[in-house]
Every structure is written in C-alpha cells, then in structure tokens.
PDB file of C-alpha atoms in Angstrom:
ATOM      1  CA  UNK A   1      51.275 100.151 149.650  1.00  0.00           C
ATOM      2  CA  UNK A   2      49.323  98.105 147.772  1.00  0.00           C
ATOM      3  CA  UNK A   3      50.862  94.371 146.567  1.00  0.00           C
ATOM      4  CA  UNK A   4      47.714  92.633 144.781  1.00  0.00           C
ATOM      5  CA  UNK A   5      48.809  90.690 141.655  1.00  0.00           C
ATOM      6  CA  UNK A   6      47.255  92.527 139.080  1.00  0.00           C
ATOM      7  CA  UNK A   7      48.256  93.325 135.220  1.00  0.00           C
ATOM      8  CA  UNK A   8      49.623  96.919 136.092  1.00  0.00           C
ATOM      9  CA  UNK A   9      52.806  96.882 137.989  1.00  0.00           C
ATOM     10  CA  UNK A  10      53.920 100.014 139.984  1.00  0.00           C
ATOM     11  CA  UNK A  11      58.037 100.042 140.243  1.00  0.00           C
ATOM     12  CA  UNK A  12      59.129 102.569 142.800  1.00  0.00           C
ATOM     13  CA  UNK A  13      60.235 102.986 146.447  1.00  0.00           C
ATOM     14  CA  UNK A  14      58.146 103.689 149.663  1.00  0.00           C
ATOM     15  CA  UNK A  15      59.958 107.333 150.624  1.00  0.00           C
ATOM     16  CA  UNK A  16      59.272 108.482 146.863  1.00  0.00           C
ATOM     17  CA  UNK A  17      56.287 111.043 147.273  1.00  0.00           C
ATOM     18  CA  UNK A  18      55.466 110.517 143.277  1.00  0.00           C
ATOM     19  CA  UNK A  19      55.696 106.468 143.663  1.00  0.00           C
ATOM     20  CA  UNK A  20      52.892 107.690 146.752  1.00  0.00           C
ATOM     21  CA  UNK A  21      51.253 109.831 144.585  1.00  0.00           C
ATOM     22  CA  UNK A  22      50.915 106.734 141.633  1.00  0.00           C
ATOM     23  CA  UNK A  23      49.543 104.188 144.276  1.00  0.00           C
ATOM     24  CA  UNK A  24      47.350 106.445 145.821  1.00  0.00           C
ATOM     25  CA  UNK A  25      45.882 107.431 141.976  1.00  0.00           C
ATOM     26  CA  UNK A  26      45.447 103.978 141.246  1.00  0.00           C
ATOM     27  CA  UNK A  27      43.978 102.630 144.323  1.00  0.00           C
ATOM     28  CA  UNK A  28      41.337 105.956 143.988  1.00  0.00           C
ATOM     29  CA  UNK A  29      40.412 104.612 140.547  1.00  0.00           C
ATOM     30  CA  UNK A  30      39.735 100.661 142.363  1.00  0.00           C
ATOM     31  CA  UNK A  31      42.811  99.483 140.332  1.00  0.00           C
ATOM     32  CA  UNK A  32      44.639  96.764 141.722  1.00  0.00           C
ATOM     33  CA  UNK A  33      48.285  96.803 141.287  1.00  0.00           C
ATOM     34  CA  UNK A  34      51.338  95.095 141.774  1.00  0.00           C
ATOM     35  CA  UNK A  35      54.354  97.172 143.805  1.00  0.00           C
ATOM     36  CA  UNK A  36      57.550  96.088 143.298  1.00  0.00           C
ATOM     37  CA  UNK A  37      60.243  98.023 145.554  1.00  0.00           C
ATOM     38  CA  UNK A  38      63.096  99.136 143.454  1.00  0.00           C
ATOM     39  CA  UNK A  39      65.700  98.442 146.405  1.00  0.00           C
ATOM     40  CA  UNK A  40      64.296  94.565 147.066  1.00  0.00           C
ATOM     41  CA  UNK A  41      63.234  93.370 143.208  1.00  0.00           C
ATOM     42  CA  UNK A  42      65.844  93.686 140.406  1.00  0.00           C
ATOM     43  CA  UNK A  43      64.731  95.133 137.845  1.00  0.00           C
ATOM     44  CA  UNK A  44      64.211  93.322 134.864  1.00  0.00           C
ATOM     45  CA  UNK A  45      66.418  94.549 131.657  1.00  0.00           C
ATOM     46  CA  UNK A  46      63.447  93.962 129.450  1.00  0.00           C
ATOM     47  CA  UNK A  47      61.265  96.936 131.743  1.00  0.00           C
ATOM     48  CA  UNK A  48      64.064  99.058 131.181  1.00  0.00           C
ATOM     49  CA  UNK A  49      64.285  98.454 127.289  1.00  0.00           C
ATOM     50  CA  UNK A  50      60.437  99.313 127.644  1.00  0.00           C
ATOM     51  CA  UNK A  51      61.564 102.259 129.545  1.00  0.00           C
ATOM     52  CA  UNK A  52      64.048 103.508 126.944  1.00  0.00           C
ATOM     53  CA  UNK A  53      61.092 102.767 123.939  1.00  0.00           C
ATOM     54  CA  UNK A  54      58.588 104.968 125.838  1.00  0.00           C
ATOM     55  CA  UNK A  55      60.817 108.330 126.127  1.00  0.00           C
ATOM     56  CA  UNK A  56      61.749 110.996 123.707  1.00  0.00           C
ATOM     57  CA  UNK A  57      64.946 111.548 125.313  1.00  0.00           C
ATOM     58  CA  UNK A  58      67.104 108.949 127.211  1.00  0.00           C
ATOM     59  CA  UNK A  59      67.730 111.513 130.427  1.00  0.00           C
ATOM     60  CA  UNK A  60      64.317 111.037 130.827  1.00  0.00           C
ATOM     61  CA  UNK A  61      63.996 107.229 132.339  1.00  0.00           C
ATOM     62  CA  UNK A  62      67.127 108.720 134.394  1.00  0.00           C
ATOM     63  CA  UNK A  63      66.256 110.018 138.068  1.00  0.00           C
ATOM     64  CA  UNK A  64      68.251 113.294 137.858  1.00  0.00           C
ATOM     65  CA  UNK A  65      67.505 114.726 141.148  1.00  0.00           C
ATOM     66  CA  UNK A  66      68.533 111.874 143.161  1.00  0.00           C
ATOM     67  CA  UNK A  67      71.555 111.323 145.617  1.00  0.00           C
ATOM     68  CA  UNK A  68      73.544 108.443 142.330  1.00  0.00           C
ATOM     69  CA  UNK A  69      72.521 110.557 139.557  1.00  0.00           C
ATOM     70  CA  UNK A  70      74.945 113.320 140.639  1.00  0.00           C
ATOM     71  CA  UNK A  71      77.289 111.417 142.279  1.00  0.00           C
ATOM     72  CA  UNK A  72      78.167 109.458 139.649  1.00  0.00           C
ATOM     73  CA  UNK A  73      78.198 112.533 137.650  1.00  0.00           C
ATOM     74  CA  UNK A  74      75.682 110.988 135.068  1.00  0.00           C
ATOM     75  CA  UNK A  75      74.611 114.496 133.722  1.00  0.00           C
ATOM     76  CA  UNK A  76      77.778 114.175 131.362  1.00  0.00           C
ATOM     77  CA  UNK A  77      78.012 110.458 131.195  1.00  0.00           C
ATOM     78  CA  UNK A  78      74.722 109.861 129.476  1.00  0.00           C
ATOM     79  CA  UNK A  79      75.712 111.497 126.174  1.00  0.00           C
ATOM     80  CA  UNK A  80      78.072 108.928 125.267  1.00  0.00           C
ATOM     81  CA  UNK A  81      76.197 105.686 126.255  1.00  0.00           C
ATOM     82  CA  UNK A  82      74.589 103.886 123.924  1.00  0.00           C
ATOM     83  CA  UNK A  83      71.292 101.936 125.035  1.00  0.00           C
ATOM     84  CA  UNK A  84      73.184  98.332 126.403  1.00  0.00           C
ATOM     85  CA  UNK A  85      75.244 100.825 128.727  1.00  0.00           C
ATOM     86  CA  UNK A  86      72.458 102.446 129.853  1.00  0.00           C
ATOM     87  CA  UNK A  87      70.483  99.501 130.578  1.00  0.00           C
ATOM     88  CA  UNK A  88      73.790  97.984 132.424  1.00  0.00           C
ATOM     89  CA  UNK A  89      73.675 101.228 134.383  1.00  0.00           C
ATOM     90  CA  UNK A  90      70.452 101.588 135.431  1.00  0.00           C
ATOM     91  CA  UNK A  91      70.622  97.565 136.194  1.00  0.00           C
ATOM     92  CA  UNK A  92      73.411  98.207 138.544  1.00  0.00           C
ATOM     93  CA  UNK A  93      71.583 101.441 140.347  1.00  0.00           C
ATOM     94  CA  UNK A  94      68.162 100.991 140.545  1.00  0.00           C
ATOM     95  CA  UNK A  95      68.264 104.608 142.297  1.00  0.00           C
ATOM     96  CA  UNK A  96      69.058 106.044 139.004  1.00  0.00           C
ATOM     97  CA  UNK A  97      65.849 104.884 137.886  1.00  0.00           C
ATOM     98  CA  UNK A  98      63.196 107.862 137.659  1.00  0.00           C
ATOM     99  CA  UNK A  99      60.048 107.098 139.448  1.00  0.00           C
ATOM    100  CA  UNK A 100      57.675 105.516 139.554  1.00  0.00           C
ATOM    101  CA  UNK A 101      57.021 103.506 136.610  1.00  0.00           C
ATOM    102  CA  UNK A 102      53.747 102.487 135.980  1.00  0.00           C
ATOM    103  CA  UNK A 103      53.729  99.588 133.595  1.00  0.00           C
ATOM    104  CA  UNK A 104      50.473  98.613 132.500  1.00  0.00           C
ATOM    105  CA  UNK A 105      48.830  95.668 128.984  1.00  0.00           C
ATOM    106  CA  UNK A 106      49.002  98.692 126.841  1.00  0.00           C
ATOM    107  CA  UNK A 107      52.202 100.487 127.577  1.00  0.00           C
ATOM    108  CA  UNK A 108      54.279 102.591 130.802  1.00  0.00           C
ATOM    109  CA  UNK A 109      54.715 105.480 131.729  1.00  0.00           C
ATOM    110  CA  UNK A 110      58.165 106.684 133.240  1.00  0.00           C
ATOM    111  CA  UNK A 111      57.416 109.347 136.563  1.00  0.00           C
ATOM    112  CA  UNK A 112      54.184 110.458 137.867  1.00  0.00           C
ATOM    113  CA  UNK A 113      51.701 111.977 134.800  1.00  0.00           C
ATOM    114  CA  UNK A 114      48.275 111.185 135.671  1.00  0.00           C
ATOM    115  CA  UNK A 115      46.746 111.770 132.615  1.00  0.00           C
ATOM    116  CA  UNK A 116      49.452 109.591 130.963  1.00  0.00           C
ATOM    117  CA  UNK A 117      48.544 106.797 132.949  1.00  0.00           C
ATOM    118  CA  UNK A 118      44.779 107.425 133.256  1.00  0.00           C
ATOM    119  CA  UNK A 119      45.294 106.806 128.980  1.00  0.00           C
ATOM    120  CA  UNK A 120      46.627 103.457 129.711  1.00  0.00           C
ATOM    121  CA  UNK A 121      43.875 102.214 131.850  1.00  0.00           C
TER     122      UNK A 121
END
C-alpha cells in the first residue's frame, strides 16, 4: 500500500478489502496518499471527532460487522453513549473503527463510497 506524504490520509488495515478497494481508487486517479495502519498508528481523537461530524447516525463511524463490535456487544451499548464515550471507545479499539477513512483538505468520508470521495478530490 501506498505511504507517500500527501494531504489525503487513508486510515485502515491491510486485510480490509474496502481499505484495498480506497487505495487502489486513489492510486487509479494518480493521488498520492498517506496510509496509516489502524493496528500500528493511534488514532488521533480529533479524526474521530471529524468522524462523528461527518455521519448522520453515530453507528455509522462504528465497524458493525467486525470480530469487537459484537463481542463487546456494542449494538446495545451505543445508544447510551454520548460522543466523549464514544470517542474513548473507539480510541481504545481501533477495530471498532469502520473502514477505511479517507480524510482529505475538504472533508472524510467514513467506509468505502467512491463517489463520496471522488467529491472531495
């Protein structure tokens, strides 16, 4: 995967077919990007306020098919978090984090939507 400093940053994991999917988009378009690996970079609270900003609903930014989503039973956490506990959570787990997120100057975009990110080039 790609690791050029660049303005757009691309947060994901290598295994994730829609992080694959992102990087392979970009790179098709000449964009360079940064890739930051979810498991080795922490992820910065502020990208996750961003996160929270950029969804309708909260469940959204969450990763619900994944292996810490349903073991820690988030489905009927979530409800009664407010945003500080969700950023705390999603701090903690990175793997509750849905991917990828493709942060760009003029905004992100939370899981794989080409034409949602294609509007942010």
């Amino acid at each position: 995967m790609a690791t050029k400093k660049a303005g757009i940053e691309v947060w994901g994991i290598p295994t994730c077919g829609t992080t694959r999917k992102a990087v392979k988009f970009l790179e098709s378009k000449g964009i360079a990007l940064e890739y930051k690996n979810l498991r080795e970079t922490a992820v910065p609270k502020v990208l996750i306020r961003e996160m929270l900003k950029s969804v309708v609903e909260v469940r959204r930014v969450f990763n619900t098919s994944g292996g810490s989503y349903k073991d820690g039973d988030w489905k009927n956490r979530i409800a009664d978090m407010n945003h500080e506990q969700i950023i705390e959570a999603l701090t903690a787990d990175p793997m509750l984090i849905k991917r990828p997120v493709v942060r760009t100057p003029k905004g992100l975009v939370v899981g794989f939507d080409e034409q949602a990110i294609s509007d942010l080039l």
